[in-house]
Amino acid sequence: METRDRKTLTRRVAPHAAVLLLAILAALAGALTTPESLAADNPGFPDAGAAEPAGKTPAQWRVIWGENPSRRAVISWSTSEATEANTVYYDTVPRKADLAAYRHKAQAGVNGRYTSRGHKLHYHHTVLEELAPNTTYFFCIGSDGQFSRELHFITAPADDADVKFLYGGDSRSDRAGRRAMNQRMRALFQADPAILCLVHGGDYIHDGDDMAQWSEWLTDHELTVTAGGRVLPVVPARGNHEAGDVQYDEVWADTGGRGKNYFRTMLAAQVMIVNLNTEISAGGDQARWLEDTLRDAAGVRWQIANYHRPAWPAVKQASAAKQHWVPLFEKYNLDVAFESDGHVIKRTVAIRGDKADPTGVVYIGEGGLGVKQRTPDPKRWYFDGGITGSASHLQKVTVTRDQLKVETILHDGRVFDTWQTGPRKRD
Amino acid sequence: MRNARGYGVAGDVRHNDRVTASPAQTGSPAAHAAALWVLRVGTALTLAGVAAAALAWGSPVFTWLWLEADWPESRAWAADRAGAFVLLATAPTLAFARAWLGAKLAAAWLALLALAAAATGSWYPWLTPPAQACRILAPLALALWAVRGGPDARVQVTLRVAAALTFAAHGVEALLGRGLFVDYALSVLQRLGVGAGQSLAETLLAIVGVVDIACALALLLPRRFRAVALWMAVWGAFTAVLRVFHAGSAQWPEMLMRMANCAVPLTLVLLWKPATEKR
Ligand SMILES: [Fe+2]
């Protein structure tokens, strides 16, 4: 009887024991065959930050650029408390915050409380229009009798001028890293006043509906302001971490249309950036708009794309950009596309028709403005002739009449990679 | 008495006449055997797809361990790969009813993946776990089938809830106008030769969403709507294949991992086949 019981028990237990052994062996095999990690260059960044907004004092000031930054800019800021009178005083000469001396003033046309259950913060957006191109505007922000210091920004040129700008994405999950990268941006911006703006590739914060996180981001953005008070304008794109969140439009003043957020930015007469949204339909209205925009811009010398989730990723899988936008980039001979989301450094070989082709399009970026960096997959075919890496980084883009140069700059200021190209023939 | 209907799946794990006598059962032994194999194969393909995707692109568990739990990248990566290998190892064990532990292990890892996706995801992340209910509950249903000695009421409720949750979550995503789904709708319309604008695709998607949710609700009613389950199986297969059809063959893991969305309702279709022969 006992033997029978034992036999039954064995019959019952044996298969599970076998499965368990198999699972353990499989887990070990999986873990032990893990490719070597680059032990990604994630230095512990020292912390340094500005103060959170308090009361009615204007804080988290920023300049937002959309379609036509040579003529139009949005000056935005936050106050902790709700305010009635919200005004930007501005002029083309410094007035040292003497409000009466500024020749222009504009009311904030859009004010409200950021959507949030717990976090109390208010936004104010003032549109400045009919600005003069390539001109320094000094401004002072006032909310109910509380004022910012005098700040300034320079509008984009409207003629065929040389321009420089910074590109970066993914500033979302490592606040100390983000602050360090913002300080790196400030250092570059201060050292090279020809830099016009930051083109952001999306994923500002981890939870796009969390205003506490947005507030930290906005406060940290103040670190990009130069010692002399020059503000680095932002050209924003939407990332998956703020995919469906209304807070994105509250922060970025509906740039590119609420919820749509795709638009072109003319940084100069011959420099166009198409900013796309990978978090909505890529193939519908957006693809049609992209095709129209690229077709109509055939005469523009430099054509650049900016969007979040990559068509040619270095770690994850391709987004819908590959299917819907890449054929258009190739058809209209885009010069370079900036992509984020992967938390690595990458530059692809020039790609056309799913293979390396010197006439094709190069894809650069993958996001390193304040998020831990991971190990890329350099074995993907499109990195044969390209580069990959793993460190917090941004791109500095220099555009002249005969050259477009992209330098990938690390958190410590080292240049990791330089890529350049000449103008294409388009007709 | 037990196994009289030929389930034979649980071996002699447990004698339970209630199981075979359960009013939840209909159908011939052949139909039940077919149902079992459909569920096994569908689940195994799903496990293979999930594992392949994790090995190629990394899974949400990696992201969660690395970014949220602050593990070193190499360790998070090793854990992710270990899980993927376990899925691959357990896939063949689904064929052996007595080794139902394999199905449970797979279900546990799949549940972890869904939770990690919800924790690290961005677009309505709370929709991810219900959307993945089929792939999580399919191996659990297999384990339950083995333990209970047949597809008794409990097994069938598990399958019904799995399909209902997956369809309801996808229905909600469709109604919310998920960009990827809009692109699928556009793609289908274009291939059908319909001059497709985004608004038409969005309308189509809204209809799909309502149908998905209606199917989910119908499946939860006490009455068995076999035709509804059949539609869900067809739709589950179609939407899985659409991944490759729409975005290219490199997306095959995405297609495979959705095979459970077809296999679960198809299992119900087979289980609900009216019995024609007498016992
Ligand atoms: Fe992202």
Coordinates of C-alpha atoms in Angstrom, one line a residue, chain A residues 37-280:
Chain A
S37 CA 27.0 45.1 -21.3
L38 CA 29.0 48.2 -22.0
A39 CA 28.3 48.9 -18.3
A40 CA 27.0 52.0 -19.8
D41 CA 28.7 55.1 -19.0
N42 CA 26.3 56.3 -16.4
P43 CA 28.3 58.5 -14.0
G44 CA 26.6 59.5 -10.8
F45 CA 25.9 63.1 -11.7
P46 CA 26.3 65.8 -9.0
D47 CA 23.0 67.4 -8.2
A48 CA 22.4 71.1 -8.7
G49 CA 19.1 72.8 -9.3
A50 CA 17.0 75.9 -9.2
A51 CA 14.1 76.5 -6.8
E52 CA 10.6 75.4 -7.4
P53 CA 8.0 78.1 -8.1
A54 CA 6.5 79.9 -5.1
G55 CA 3.6 82.2 -4.8
K56 CA 2.9 84.5 -7.8
T57 CA 6.6 84.9 -8.8
P58 CA 7.1 84.0 -12.5
A59 CA 9.3 80.9 -12.7
Q60 CA 10.1 78.1 -15.2
W61 CA 10.4 80.7 -18.0
R62 CA 10.9 79.3 -21.4
V63 CA 10.7 80.4 -25.0
I64 CA 8.9 78.1 -27.4
W65 CA 9.4 78.0 -31.1
G66 CA 7.0 76.6 -33.6
E67 CA 6.6 77.3 -37.3
N68 CA 8.3 80.6 -37.8
P69 CA 10.8 81.5 -35.1
S70 CA 12.2 84.5 -37.0
R71 CA 8.9 86.3 -36.5
R72 CA 7.1 84.6 -33.7
A73 CA 7.9 83.1 -30.3
V74 CA 5.8 82.0 -27.3
I75 CA 7.1 83.1 -23.9
S76 CA 5.8 80.8 -21.2
W77 CA 6.1 80.6 -17.5
S78 CA 4.5 79.1 -14.4
T79 CA 3.3 80.5 -11.1
S80 CA 2.4 78.5 -8.1
E81 CA -0.7 80.6 -7.4
A82 CA -3.3 81.7 -9.8
T83 CA -2.7 85.2 -11.1
E84 CA -4.9 87.8 -12.9
A85 CA -2.5 90.1 -14.8
N86 CA 0.2 88.3 -16.7
T87 CA 2.4 90.4 -19.0
V88 CA 5.6 90.2 -21.0
Y89 CA 7.5 93.5 -21.3
Y90 CA 9.9 93.4 -24.2
D91 CA 12.3 95.4 -26.2
T92 CA 15.3 95.1 -28.6
V93 CA 17.5 96.9 -26.1
P94 CA 18.1 95.9 -22.5
R95 CA 16.0 97.9 -20.0
K96 CA 17.3 96.3 -16.8
A97 CA 13.8 95.3 -15.7
D98 CA 12.7 98.9 -15.7
L99 CA 9.1 98.1 -16.8
A100 CA 8.2 101.5 -18.0
A101 CA 11.1 101.6 -20.3
Y102 CA 10.2 98.6 -22.5
R103 CA 8.7 99.6 -25.8
H104 CA 6.4 96.6 -26.1
K105 CA 4.2 94.6 -23.8
A106 CA 2.0 91.6 -24.5
Q107 CA -0.6 90.0 -22.3
A108 CA -0.5 86.2 -21.7
G109 CA -3.5 85.1 -23.8
V110 CA -3.5 81.6 -22.5
N111 CA -3.6 81.1 -18.7
G112 CA -4.8 78.2 -16.6
R113 CA -4.0 75.5 -14.1
Y114 CA -2.0 72.6 -15.3
T115 CA -4.2 69.5 -15.3
S116 CA -3.3 67.7 -12.1
R117 CA -5.1 66.2 -9.1
G118 CA -2.4 66.9 -6.6
H119 CA 0.1 69.4 -8.0
K120 CA -1.0 73.1 -8.0
L121 CA 0.8 75.0 -10.7
H122 CA -0.4 77.5 -13.3
Y123 CA 0.7 78.2 -16.8
H124 CA 0.9 81.4 -18.8
H125 CA 1.6 81.7 -22.5
T126 CA 2.3 84.9 -24.3
V127 CA 2.6 85.0 -28.1
L128 CA 5.0 87.5 -29.4
E129 CA 4.4 88.2 -33.1
E130 CA 5.8 90.4 -35.8
L131 CA 9.2 90.1 -34.3
A132 CA 12.3 91.1 -36.3
P133 CA 14.5 88.2 -37.5
N134 CA 17.9 87.6 -36.1
T135 CA 17.3 90.2 -33.3
T136 CA 17.9 90.0 -29.6
Y137 CA 14.7 90.6 -27.5
F138 CA 15.1 91.5 -23.9
F139 CA 12.1 90.7 -21.8
C140 CA 10.8 90.8 -18.3
I141 CA 7.8 88.7 -17.1
G142 CA 5.2 90.0 -14.7
S143 CA 2.4 88.2 -12.8
D144 CA 0.3 90.3 -10.4
G145 CA 3.1 92.6 -9.5
Q146 CA 5.8 89.9 -9.2
F147 CA 8.5 90.0 -11.8
S148 CA 11.3 87.9 -13.3
R149 CA 14.7 89.3 -13.9
E150 CA 15.4 90.5 -17.4
L151 CA 16.1 87.7 -19.8
H152 CA 16.6 87.6 -23.5
F153 CA 16.5 85.4 -26.6
I154 CA 17.5 85.9 -30.2
T155 CA 15.0 85.3 -33.0
A156 CA 15.9 83.0 -35.9
P157 CA 17.2 84.5 -39.1
A158 CA 14.9 84.8 -42.0
D159 CA 17.5 85.0 -44.8
D160 CA 19.9 82.3 -46.0
A161 CA 22.0 82.5 -42.9
D162 CA 24.2 79.9 -41.2
V163 CA 22.6 78.4 -38.1
K164 CA 23.5 76.2 -35.2
F165 CA 21.2 74.3 -32.9
L166 CA 21.3 71.6 -30.3
Y167 CA 19.3 68.4 -30.5
G168 CA 18.5 65.9 -27.8
G169 CA 15.8 63.7 -26.3
D170 CA 14.9 61.6 -23.3
S171 CA 15.4 63.8 -20.3
R172 CA 13.1 61.7 -18.3
S173 CA 14.2 59.4 -15.6
D174 CA 17.5 60.6 -14.1
R175 CA 17.1 64.1 -12.6
A176 CA 20.7 64.6 -11.7
G177 CA 21.7 63.4 -15.2
R178 CA 19.2 65.8 -16.7
R179 CA 20.6 68.7 -14.7
A180 CA 24.1 67.8 -15.7
M181 CA 23.1 67.7 -19.3
N182 CA 21.3 71.1 -19.0
Q183 CA 24.5 72.5 -17.6
R184 CA 26.4 71.0 -20.5
M185 CA 23.9 72.7 -22.8
R186 CA 24.4 76.0 -21.1
A187 CA 28.2 75.6 -21.4
L188 CA 27.8 75.0 -25.1
F189 CA 25.3 77.8 -25.5
Q190 CA 27.5 80.2 -23.6
A191 CA 30.6 79.3 -25.5
D192 CA 28.9 79.5 -28.9
P193 CA 26.3 82.3 -29.2
A194 CA 25.5 81.2 -32.7
I195 CA 23.4 78.3 -31.2
L196 CA 19.8 79.2 -31.7
C197 CA 17.7 76.7 -29.9
L198 CA 17.2 73.2 -28.5
V199 CA 15.3 70.8 -30.7
H200 CA 13.8 68.3 -28.2
G201 CA 13.1 64.7 -29.4
G202 CA 10.5 63.9 -26.8
D203 CA 10.3 62.0 -23.5
Y204 CA 10.8 64.9 -21.2
I205 CA 9.7 63.1 -18.1
H206 CA 8.6 59.6 -17.1
D207 CA 4.9 60.1 -16.5
G208 CA 3.5 62.7 -18.9
D209 CA 0.4 63.3 -16.8
D210 CA 2.4 63.9 -13.6
M211 CA 2.7 67.7 -13.1
A212 CA 5.2 67.2 -10.2
Q213 CA 7.6 65.7 -12.7
W214 CA 6.9 68.3 -15.3
S215 CA 7.5 71.0 -12.7
E216 CA 10.9 69.5 -12.0
W217 CA 11.7 69.4 -15.7
L218 CA 10.7 73.0 -16.2
T219 CA 12.6 74.1 -13.2
D220 CA 15.7 72.2 -14.4
H221 CA 15.3 73.9 -17.8
E222 CA 16.2 77.2 -16.1
L223 CA 19.7 75.7 -15.9
T224 CA 20.1 76.2 -19.6
V225 CA 19.8 80.0 -19.3
T226 CA 23.2 81.6 -19.7
A227 CA 24.9 83.7 -17.0
G228 CA 24.0 86.7 -19.1
G229 CA 20.3 85.8 -19.1
R230 CA 19.9 84.3 -22.6
V231 CA 17.2 81.8 -22.8
L232 CA 17.6 78.7 -25.0
P233 CA 14.3 78.4 -27.1
V234 CA 12.8 74.9 -27.3
V235 CA 11.3 73.3 -30.5
P236 CA 9.3 70.4 -28.9
A237 CA 8.3 67.0 -30.2
R238 CA 6.1 64.5 -28.4
G239 CA 7.5 61.3 -26.9
N240 CA 5.8 58.1 -25.8
H241 CA 6.1 59.1 -22.2
E242 CA 3.7 62.0 -22.8
A243 CA 1.8 60.2 -25.5
G244 CA -1.7 61.0 -24.7
D245 CA -1.3 63.6 -22.0
V246 CA -2.9 67.0 -22.1
Q247 CA -0.1 68.3 -19.9
Y248 CA 2.2 68.2 -22.9
D249 CA 0.1 70.8 -24.6
E250 CA -0.2 72.9 -21.5
V251 CA 3.5 73.0 -21.1
W252 CA 4.3 73.5 -24.8
A253 CA 1.4 75.9 -25.7
D254 CA -0.2 73.6 -28.2
T255 CA 2.8 73.8 -30.6
G256 CA 1.9 72.1 -33.8
G257 CA -1.8 71.9 -32.8
R258 CA -3.3 70.4 -29.6
G259 CA -2.9 66.6 -29.7
K260 CA -1.4 66.7 -33.2
N261 CA 1.9 68.4 -32.5
Y262 CA 3.4 68.1 -35.9
F263 CA 4.8 71.1 -37.6
R264 CA 7.7 72.5 -39.6
T265 CA 10.1 75.0 -38.2
M266 CA 12.1 77.3 -40.5
L267 CA 15.3 78.0 -38.6
A268 CA 16.5 80.1 -41.6
A269 CA 15.4 80.5 -45.2
Q270 CA 17.2 77.4 -46.2
V271 CA 17.0 75.3 -43.1
M272 CA 13.7 73.4 -42.4
I273 CA 13.0 71.0 -39.5
V274 CA 9.9 68.8 -39.8
N275 CA 8.8 67.9 -36.3
L276 CA 6.7 64.8 -36.2
N277 CA 4.6 62.9 -33.6
T278 CA 5.2 59.2 -33.4
E279 CA 2.4 58.8 -30.8
I280 CA -0.5 59.3 -33.1

